[in-house]
Structures are given as structure tokens and as C-alpha cells.
mmCIF file of C-alpha atoms in Angstrom:
data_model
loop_
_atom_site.group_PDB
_atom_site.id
_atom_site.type_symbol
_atom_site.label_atom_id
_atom_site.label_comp_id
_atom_site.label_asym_id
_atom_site.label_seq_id
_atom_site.Cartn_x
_atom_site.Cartn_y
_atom_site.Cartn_z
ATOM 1 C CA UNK W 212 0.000 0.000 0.000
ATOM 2 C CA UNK W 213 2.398 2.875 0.793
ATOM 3 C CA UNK W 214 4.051 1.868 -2.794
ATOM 4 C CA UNK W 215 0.760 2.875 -4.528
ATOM 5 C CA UNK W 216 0.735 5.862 -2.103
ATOM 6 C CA UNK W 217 3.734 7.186 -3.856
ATOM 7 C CA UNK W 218 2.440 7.210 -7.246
ATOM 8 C CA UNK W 219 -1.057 8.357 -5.545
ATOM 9 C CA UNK W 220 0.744 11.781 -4.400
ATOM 10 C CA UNK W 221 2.435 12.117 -7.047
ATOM 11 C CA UNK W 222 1.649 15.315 -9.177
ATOM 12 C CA UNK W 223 -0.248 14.452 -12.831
ATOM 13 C CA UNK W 224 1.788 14.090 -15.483
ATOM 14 C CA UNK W 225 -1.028 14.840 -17.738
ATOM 15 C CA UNK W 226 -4.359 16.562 -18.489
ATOM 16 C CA UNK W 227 -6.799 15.279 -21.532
ATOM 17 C CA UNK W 228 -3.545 13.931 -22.933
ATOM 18 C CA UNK W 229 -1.636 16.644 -22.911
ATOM 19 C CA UNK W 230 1.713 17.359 -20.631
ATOM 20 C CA UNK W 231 1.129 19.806 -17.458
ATOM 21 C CA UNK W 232 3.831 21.748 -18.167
ATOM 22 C CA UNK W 233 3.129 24.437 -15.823
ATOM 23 C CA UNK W 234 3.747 22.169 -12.662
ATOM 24 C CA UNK W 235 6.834 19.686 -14.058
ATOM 25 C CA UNK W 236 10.408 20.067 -14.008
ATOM 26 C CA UNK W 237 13.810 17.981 -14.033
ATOM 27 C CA UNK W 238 13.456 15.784 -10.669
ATOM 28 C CA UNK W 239 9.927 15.596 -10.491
ATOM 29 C CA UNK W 240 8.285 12.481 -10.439
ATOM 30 C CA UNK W 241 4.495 12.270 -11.783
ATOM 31 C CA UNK W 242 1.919 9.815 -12.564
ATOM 32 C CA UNK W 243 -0.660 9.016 -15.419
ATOM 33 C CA UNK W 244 -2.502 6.556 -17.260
ATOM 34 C CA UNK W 245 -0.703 4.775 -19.287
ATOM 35 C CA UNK W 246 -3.789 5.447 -21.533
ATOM 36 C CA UNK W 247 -2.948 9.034 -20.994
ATOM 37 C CA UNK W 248 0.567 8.639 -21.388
ATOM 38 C CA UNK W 249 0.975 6.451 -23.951
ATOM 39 C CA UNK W 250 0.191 9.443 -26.603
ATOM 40 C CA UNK W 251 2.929 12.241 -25.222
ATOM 41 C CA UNK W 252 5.504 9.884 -24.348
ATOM 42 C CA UNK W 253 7.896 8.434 -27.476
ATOM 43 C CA UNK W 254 10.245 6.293 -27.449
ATOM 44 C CA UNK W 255 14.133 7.034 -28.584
ATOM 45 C CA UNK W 256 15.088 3.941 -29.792
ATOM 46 C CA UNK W 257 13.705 1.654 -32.989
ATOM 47 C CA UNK W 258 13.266 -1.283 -31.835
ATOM 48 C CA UNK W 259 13.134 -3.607 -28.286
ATOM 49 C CA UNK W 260 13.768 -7.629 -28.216
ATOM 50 C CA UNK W 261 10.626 -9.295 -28.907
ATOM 51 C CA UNK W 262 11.221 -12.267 -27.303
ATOM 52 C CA UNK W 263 12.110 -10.339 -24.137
ATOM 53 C CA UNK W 264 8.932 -8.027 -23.903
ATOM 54 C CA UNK W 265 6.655 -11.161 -23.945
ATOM 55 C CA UNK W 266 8.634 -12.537 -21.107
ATOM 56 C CA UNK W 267 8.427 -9.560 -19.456
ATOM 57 C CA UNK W 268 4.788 -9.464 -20.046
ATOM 58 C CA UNK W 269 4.359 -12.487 -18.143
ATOM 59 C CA UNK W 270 6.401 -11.686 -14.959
ATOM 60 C CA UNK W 271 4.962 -8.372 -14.497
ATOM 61 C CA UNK W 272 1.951 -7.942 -15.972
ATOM 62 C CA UNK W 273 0.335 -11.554 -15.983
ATOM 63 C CA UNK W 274 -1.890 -10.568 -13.151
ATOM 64 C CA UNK W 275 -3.419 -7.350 -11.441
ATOM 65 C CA UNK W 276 -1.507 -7.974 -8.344
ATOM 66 C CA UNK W 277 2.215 -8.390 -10.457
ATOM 67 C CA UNK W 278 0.904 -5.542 -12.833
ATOM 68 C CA UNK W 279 -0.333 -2.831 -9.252
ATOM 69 C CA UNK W 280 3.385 -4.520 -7.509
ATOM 70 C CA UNK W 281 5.618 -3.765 -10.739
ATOM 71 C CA UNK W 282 3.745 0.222 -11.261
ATOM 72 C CA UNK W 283 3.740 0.881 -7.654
ATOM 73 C CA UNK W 284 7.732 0.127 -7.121
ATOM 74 C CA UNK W 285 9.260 1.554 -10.546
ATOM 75 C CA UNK W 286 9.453 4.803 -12.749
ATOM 76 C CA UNK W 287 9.700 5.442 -16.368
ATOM 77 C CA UNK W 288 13.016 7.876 -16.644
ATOM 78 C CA UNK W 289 11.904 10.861 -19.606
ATOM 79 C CA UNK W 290 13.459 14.303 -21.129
ATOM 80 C CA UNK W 291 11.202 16.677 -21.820
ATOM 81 C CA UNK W 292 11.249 17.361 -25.395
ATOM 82 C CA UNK W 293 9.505 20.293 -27.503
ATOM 83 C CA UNK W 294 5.971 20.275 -28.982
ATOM 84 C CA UNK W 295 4.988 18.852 -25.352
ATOM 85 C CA UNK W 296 6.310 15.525 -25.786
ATOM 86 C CA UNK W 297 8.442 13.472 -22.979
ATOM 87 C CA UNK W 298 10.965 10.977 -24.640
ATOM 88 C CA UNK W 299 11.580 7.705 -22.676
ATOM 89 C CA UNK W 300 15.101 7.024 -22.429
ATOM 90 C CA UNK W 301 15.201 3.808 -20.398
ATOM 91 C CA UNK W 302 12.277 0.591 -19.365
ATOM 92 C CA UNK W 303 10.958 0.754 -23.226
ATOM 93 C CA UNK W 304 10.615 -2.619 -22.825
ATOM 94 C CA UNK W 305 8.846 -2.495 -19.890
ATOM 95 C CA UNK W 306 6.150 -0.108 -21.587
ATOM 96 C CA UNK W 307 5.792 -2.328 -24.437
ATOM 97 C CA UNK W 308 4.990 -5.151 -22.749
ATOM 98 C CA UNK W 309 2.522 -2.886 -20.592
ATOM 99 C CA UNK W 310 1.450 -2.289 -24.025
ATOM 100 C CA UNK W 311 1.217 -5.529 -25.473
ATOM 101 C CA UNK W 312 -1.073 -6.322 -22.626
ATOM 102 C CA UNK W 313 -4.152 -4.483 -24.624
ATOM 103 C CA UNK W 314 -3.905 -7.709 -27.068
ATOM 104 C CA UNK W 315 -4.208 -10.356 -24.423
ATOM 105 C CA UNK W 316 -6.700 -10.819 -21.540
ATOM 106 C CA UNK W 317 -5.270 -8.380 -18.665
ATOM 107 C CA UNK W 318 -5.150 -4.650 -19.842
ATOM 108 C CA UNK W 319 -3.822 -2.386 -17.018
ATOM 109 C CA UNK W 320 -3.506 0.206 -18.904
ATOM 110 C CA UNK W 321 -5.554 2.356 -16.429
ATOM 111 C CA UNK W 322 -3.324 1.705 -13.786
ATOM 112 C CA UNK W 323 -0.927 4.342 -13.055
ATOM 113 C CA UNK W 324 2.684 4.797 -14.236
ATOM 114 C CA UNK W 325 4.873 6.818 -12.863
ATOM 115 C CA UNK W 326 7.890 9.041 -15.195
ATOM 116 C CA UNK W 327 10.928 10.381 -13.515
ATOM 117 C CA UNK W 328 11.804 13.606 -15.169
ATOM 118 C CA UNK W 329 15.307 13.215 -15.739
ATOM 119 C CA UNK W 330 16.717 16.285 -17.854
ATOM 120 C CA UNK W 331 15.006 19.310 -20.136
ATOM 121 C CA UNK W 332 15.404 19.673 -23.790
ATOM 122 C CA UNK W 333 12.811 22.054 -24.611
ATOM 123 C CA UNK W 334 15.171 24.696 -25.346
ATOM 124 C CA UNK W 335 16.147 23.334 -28.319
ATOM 125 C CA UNK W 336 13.710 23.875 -30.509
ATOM 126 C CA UNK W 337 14.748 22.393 -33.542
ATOM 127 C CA UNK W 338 14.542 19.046 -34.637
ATOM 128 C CA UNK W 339 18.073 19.049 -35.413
ATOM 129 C CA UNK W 340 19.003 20.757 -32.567
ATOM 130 C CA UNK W 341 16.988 18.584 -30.615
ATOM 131 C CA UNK W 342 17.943 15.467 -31.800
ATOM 132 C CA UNK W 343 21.821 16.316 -31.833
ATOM 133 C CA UNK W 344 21.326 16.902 -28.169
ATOM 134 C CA UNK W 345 19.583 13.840 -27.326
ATOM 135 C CA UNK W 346 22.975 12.001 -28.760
ATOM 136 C CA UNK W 347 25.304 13.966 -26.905
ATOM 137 C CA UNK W 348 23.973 13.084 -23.797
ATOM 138 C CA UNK W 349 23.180 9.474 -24.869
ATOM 139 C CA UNK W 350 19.425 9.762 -24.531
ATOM 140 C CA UNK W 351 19.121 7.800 -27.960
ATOM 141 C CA UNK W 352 20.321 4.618 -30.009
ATOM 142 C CA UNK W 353 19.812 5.308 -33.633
ATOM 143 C CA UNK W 354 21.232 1.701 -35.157
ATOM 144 C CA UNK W 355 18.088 -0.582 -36.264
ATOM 145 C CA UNK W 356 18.123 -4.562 -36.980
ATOM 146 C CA UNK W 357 18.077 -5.481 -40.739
ATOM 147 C CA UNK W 358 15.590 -7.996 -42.450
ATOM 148 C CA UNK W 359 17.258 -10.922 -40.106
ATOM 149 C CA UNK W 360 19.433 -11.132 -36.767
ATOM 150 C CA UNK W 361 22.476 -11.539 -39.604
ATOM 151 C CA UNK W 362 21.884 -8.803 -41.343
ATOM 152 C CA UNK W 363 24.503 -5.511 -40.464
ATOM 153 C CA UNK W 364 23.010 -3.275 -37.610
ATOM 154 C CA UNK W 365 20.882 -0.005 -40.349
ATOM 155 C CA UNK W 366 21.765 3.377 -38.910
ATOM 156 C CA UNK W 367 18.337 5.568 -39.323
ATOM 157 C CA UNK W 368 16.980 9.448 -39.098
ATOM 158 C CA UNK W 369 15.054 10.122 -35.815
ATOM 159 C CA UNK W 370 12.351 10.877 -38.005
ATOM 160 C CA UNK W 371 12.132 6.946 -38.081
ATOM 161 C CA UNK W 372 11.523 6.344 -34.459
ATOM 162 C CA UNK W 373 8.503 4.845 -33.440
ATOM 163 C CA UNK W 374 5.536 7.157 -32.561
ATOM 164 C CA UNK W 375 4.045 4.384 -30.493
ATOM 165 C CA UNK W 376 4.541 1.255 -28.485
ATOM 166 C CA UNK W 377 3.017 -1.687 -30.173
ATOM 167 C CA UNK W 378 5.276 -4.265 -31.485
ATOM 168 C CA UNK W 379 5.964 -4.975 -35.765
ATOM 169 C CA UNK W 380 4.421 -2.851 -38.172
ATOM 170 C CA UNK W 381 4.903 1.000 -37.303
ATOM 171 C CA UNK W 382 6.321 0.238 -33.714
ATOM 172 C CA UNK W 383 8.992 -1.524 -32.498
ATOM 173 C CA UNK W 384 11.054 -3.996 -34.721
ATOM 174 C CA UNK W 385 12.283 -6.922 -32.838
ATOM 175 C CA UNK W 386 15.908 -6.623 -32.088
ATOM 176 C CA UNK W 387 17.182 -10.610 -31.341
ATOM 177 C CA UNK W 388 20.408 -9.780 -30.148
ATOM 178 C CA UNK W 389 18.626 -7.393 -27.572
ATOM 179 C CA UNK W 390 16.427 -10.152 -26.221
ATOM 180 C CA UNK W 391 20.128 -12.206 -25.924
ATOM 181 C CA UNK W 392 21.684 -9.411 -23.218
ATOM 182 C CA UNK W 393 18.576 -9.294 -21.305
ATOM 183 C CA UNK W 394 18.346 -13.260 -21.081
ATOM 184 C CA UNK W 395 22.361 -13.484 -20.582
ATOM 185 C CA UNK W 396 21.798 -10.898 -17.690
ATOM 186 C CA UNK W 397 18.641 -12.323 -15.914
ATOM 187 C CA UNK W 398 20.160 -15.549 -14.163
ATOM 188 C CA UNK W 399 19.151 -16.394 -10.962
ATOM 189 C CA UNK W 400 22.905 -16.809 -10.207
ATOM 190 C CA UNK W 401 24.957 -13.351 -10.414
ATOM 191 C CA UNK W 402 28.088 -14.198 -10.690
ATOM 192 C CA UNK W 403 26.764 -16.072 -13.611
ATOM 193 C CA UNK W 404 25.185 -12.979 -15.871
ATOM 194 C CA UNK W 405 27.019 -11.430 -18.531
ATOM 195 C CA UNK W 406 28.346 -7.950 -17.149
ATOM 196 C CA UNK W 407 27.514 -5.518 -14.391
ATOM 197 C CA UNK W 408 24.952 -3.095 -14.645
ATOM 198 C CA UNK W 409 25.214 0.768 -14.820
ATOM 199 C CA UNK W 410 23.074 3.383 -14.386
ATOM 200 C CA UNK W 411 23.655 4.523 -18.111
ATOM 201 C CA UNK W 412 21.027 4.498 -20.555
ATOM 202 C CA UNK W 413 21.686 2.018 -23.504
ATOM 203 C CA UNK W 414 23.807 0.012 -22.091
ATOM 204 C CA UNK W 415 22.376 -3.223 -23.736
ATOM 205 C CA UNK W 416 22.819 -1.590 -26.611
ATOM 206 C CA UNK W 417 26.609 -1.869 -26.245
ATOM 207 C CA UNK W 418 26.426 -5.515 -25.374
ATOM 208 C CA UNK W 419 23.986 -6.433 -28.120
ATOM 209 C CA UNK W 420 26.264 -4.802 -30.849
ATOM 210 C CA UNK W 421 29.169 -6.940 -29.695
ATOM 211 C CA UNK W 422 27.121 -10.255 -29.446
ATOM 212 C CA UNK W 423 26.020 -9.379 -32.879
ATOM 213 C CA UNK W 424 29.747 -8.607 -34.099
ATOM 214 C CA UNK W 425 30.713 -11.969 -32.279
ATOM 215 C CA UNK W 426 28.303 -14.082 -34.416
ATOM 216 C CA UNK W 427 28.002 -12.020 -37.998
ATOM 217 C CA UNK W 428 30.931 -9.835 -38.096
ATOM 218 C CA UNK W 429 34.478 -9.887 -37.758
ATOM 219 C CA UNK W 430 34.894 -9.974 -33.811
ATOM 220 C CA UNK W 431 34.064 -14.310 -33.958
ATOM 221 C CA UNK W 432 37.687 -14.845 -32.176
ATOM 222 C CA UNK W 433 36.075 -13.171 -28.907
ATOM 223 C CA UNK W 434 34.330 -16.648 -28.299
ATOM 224 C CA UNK W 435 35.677 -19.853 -25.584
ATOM 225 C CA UNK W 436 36.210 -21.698 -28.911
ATOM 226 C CA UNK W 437 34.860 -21.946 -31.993
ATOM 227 C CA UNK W 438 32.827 -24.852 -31.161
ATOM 228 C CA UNK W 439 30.896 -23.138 -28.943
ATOM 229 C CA UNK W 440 30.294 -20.308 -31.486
ATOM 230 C CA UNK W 441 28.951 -22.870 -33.977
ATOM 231 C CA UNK W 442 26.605 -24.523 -31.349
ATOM 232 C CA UNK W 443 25.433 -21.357 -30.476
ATOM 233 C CA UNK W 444 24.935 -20.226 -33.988
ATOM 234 C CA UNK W 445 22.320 -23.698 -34.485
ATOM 235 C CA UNK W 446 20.523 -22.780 -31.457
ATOM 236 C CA UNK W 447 20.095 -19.497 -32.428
ATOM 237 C CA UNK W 448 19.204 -20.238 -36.015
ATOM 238 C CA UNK W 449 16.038 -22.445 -34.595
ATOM 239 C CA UNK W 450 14.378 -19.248 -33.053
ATOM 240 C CA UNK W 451 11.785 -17.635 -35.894
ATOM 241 C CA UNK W 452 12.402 -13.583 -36.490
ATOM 242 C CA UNK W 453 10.722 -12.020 -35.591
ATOM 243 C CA UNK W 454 9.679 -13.348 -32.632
ATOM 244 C CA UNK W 455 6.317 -15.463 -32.777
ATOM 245 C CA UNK W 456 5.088 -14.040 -29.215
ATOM 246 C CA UNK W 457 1.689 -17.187 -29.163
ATOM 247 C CA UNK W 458 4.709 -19.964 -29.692
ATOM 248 C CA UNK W 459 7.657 -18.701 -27.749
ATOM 249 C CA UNK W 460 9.617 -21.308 -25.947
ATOM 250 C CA UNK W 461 11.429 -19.232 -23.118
ATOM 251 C CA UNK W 462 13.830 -21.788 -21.841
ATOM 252 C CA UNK W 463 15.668 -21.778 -25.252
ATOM 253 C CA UNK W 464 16.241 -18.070 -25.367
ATOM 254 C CA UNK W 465 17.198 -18.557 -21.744
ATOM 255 C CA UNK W 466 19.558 -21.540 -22.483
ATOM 256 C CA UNK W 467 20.990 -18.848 -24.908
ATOM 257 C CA UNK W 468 21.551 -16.198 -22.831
ATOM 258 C CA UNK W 469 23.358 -18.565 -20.425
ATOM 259 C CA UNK W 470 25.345 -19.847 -23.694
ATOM 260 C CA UNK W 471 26.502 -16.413 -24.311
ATOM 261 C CA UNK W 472 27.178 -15.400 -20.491
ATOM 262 C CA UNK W 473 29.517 -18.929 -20.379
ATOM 263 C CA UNK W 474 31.409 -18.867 -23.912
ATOM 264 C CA UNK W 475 31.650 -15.276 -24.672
ATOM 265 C CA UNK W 476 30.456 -12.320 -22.394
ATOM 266 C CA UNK W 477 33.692 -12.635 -19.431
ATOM 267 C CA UNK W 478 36.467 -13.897 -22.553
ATOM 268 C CA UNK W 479 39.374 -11.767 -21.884
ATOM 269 C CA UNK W 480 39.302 -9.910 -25.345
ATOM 270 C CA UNK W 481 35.906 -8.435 -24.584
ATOM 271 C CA UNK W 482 37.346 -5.379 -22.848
ATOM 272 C CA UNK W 483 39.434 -5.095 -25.629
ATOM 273 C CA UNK W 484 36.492 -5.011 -28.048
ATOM 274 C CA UNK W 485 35.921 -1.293 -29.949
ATOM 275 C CA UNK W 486 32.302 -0.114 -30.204
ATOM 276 C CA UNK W 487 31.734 2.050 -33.011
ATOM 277 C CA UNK W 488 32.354 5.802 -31.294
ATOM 278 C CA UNK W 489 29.527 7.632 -33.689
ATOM 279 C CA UNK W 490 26.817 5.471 -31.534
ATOM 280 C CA UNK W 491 28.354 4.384 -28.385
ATOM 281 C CA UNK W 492 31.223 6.843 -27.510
ATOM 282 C CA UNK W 493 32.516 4.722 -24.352
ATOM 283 C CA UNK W 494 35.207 2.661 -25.819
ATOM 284 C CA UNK W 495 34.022 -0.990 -25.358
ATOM 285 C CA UNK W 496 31.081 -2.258 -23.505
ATOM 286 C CA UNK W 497 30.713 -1.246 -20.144
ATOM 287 C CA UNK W 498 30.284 -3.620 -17.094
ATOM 288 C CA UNK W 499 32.730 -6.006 -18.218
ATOM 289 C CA UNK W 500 33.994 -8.901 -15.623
ATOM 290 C CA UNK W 501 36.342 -11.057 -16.439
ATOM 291 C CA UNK W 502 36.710 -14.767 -16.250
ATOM 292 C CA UNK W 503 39.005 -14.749 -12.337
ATOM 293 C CA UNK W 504 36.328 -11.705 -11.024
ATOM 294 C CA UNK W 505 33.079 -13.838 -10.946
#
């Protein structure tokens, strides 16, 4: 109860579907509808791991109680943008799946969510301006999956974000490699997930490039052995793309998540790895641990 009491007493982030300016500013955390919401809020990146959201889905949303629990405990972090608009810049997969629940049985889309005002961009008034800000600060990824997992990573225009939060056609494409770092980081055993987490936005996004690099591209060395590359790469080829969310057999996307966090994610020339510094100016991915730090 004093969870829900928080979002409760929390100012409104919106009015008829429209921001409350007037009463909002960096630090502030309100509440809405995620029917309210969903229409002001956008995301900043194209695409989230399928696989992932519908397993999110299930742990947090499956049930009223999971669904009030999940609301009640965590906030959405958002930058103001112009034209009254707050972009999301971290838990997009969380608000899919919140979304995704308007196509099965439990919709809690009336329930509150709460948005953590994290920085202000409306000064920048231009959609160049604005946008070349939001990549400065790392508030968005603009590399998008090809036609398959092993196709090369398509960089886009922010004009080809999505506008909205439904997966597929004119929302989200399904990003494999993301629904890989999310399953390689989830183990019930720590020590056994692929890298530490930061507060940074994106930071799957650094991970996901080099699995994808690992597999498609020229970084294949990084892996245990190549044996365990190529049984990796048969597993992985037996997963449809995108994701079909009514036939989705968790325990293999778990079983490769674990492959990855075992053969690859602690190898010693990960921390050498170079992330391209246009889209991810840190070097190599953060939260590396090697093998003798577990």
C-alpha cells in the first residue's frame, strides 16, 4: 500500500492527454494513465527484443496484483522534449509489454505509471538541434536490426523512431540480439550474468552490438572456442524472427543467454572489443567482468 501511495501523491503528469507543463520540471516524479501517457511519451530507440517483452509481459503484468506490484515500485526515466512531448530514455521494454497487454486478456492500462523527469530539452527547438542533443547526452540509439538477426546493424533518421509502443508494423522492430543481453543478464545466479549493470542508458545496446559482431561480423575470435560459437549459432538459427510471441519457448532463449554469459560475455578480449564511437562513444562495452572476477 504505501508503494501505490507514492504514485497516488504524485503530481499528474497529464491533463486530456496533454503534458502539465506548468507544474513539471527535471526531478519531479508524476503519474498518469498509461492510456494518458501512452500518446505524449515516445520512445528514442527503434526497436526492443521481442522475445524479451513477452517474457516480461508475463512476470509483471500476468496478473493485477504483479501488474499494481511492478507500477507501484518503478518509474519510467523521460526528457522533456519540444511540442509537449516526454521521450523515454530507459524501461521501453517495460512499456511495451505494458502495451502488449491491450492484445491479451489483462489490460492495465488504467493503472498508473509513474515518469521520472530526468533532464530538459525544450530549449532546443529544432529538430536538429533537438535530436543532436539527445545524442550527446546518450538519450538515444539510432542503429536498427536489418531484415534478419544476420543482417549488419541499419543506422536511421530520428524521423524513423517509433511514434508508439506496439510491437511490428509501425512500432517496435524486434531486435534478437537485444532479447540475448537481457536473457544473458537475468540468471538467478549473479556471478553467472554477462556484465555488471550501470546506471547509463543504452547500455544493452553496447552488449547487443558486440554479441552481434561476435556471431556475424568480424569480432568471432572473442568466443571460448569456436565450437561453442557454432553450437550457439544452431541454437540461435532455430528461433523464428521475428519473434512469434503465441509460440515462444522461453527456456531456449534462456539456455541462450546462459550460452553467451559462459562462452563469450567474461572472454578476456571483450574489454578489448571497440564499439563504433559515432553510436556508443565509451570505448568498449561497459560492465565487463572477467573470467578470475566472478
Amino acid at each position: 500500500a504505501r508503494r501505490l501511495l507514492s504514485a497516488r501523491a504524485a503530481p499528474q503528469c497529464t491533463e486530456d492527454k496533454e503534458i502539465v507543463v506548468a507544474s513539471l520540471g527535471v526531478g519531479v516524479v508524476c503519474a498518469s494513465t498509461w492510456a494518458e501517457l501512452r500518446g505524449v511519451v515516445r520512445p528514442t530507440q527503434p526497436a526492443v527484443g521481442h522475445a524479451y517483452v513477452e517474457t516480461r509481459r508475463k512476470d509483471i503484468f500476468a496478473t493485477k496484483k504483479k501488474a499494481r506490484d511492478w507500477l507501484g515500485s518503478h518509474a519510467v526515466p523521460a526528457v522533456f522534449g519540444p511540442q509537449g512531448k516526454l521521450y523515454v530514455v530507459d524501461r521501453a521494454t517495460e512499456m511495451a509489454a505494458l502495451e502488449l497487454t491491450g492484445n491479451n486478456r489483462n489490460l492495465w492500462t488504467g493503472m498508473d505509471v509513474m515518469v521520472d523527469l530526468v533532464d530538459d530539452l525544450r530549449n532546443y527547438t529544432t529538430q536538429d538541434d533537438f535530436w543532436a542533443e539527445m545524442r550527446k547526452r546518450r538519450y538515444v540509439s539510432l542503429l536498427a536490426p536489418g531484415k534478419t538477426p544476420l543482417y549488419q546493424l541499419v543506422p536511421i533518421d530520428p524521423g524513423d523512431l517509433p511514434t508508439t509502443w506496439v510491437l511490428g508494423k509501425g512500432g517496435f522492430r524486434d531486435d534478437a540480439w537485444r532479447s540475448l543481453v537481457a536473457f544473458a543478464t537475468t540468471q538467478a545466479d549473479h556471478s553467472s550474468r554477462c556484465y555488471v549493470r550501470t546506471c547509463r542508458p543504452f547500455q544493452d545496446f553496447q552488449w547487443a552490438y558486440l554479441f552481434h559482431d561476435s556471431v556475424v561480423g568480424l569480432a568471432t575470435d572473442l568466443w571460448s572456442s569456436q565450437t561453442d560459437l557454432l553450437n550457439f549459432e544452431f541454437s540461435f538459427a532455430d528461433q523464428q524472427y521475428p519473434a512469434d510471441l503465441s509460440r515462444l519457448h522461453t527456456n531456449d532463449w534462456k539456455a541462450l543467454g546462459e550460452s553467451l554469459s559462459a562462452h563469450l560475455c567474461h572472454q578476456s578480449g571483450v574489454v578489448n572489443f571497440t564499439l563504433p564511437a559515432e553510436e556508443f562513444p565509451v570505448g568498449s562495452p561497459e560492465g565487463f567482468v572477467g573470467m578470475g572476477d566472478k
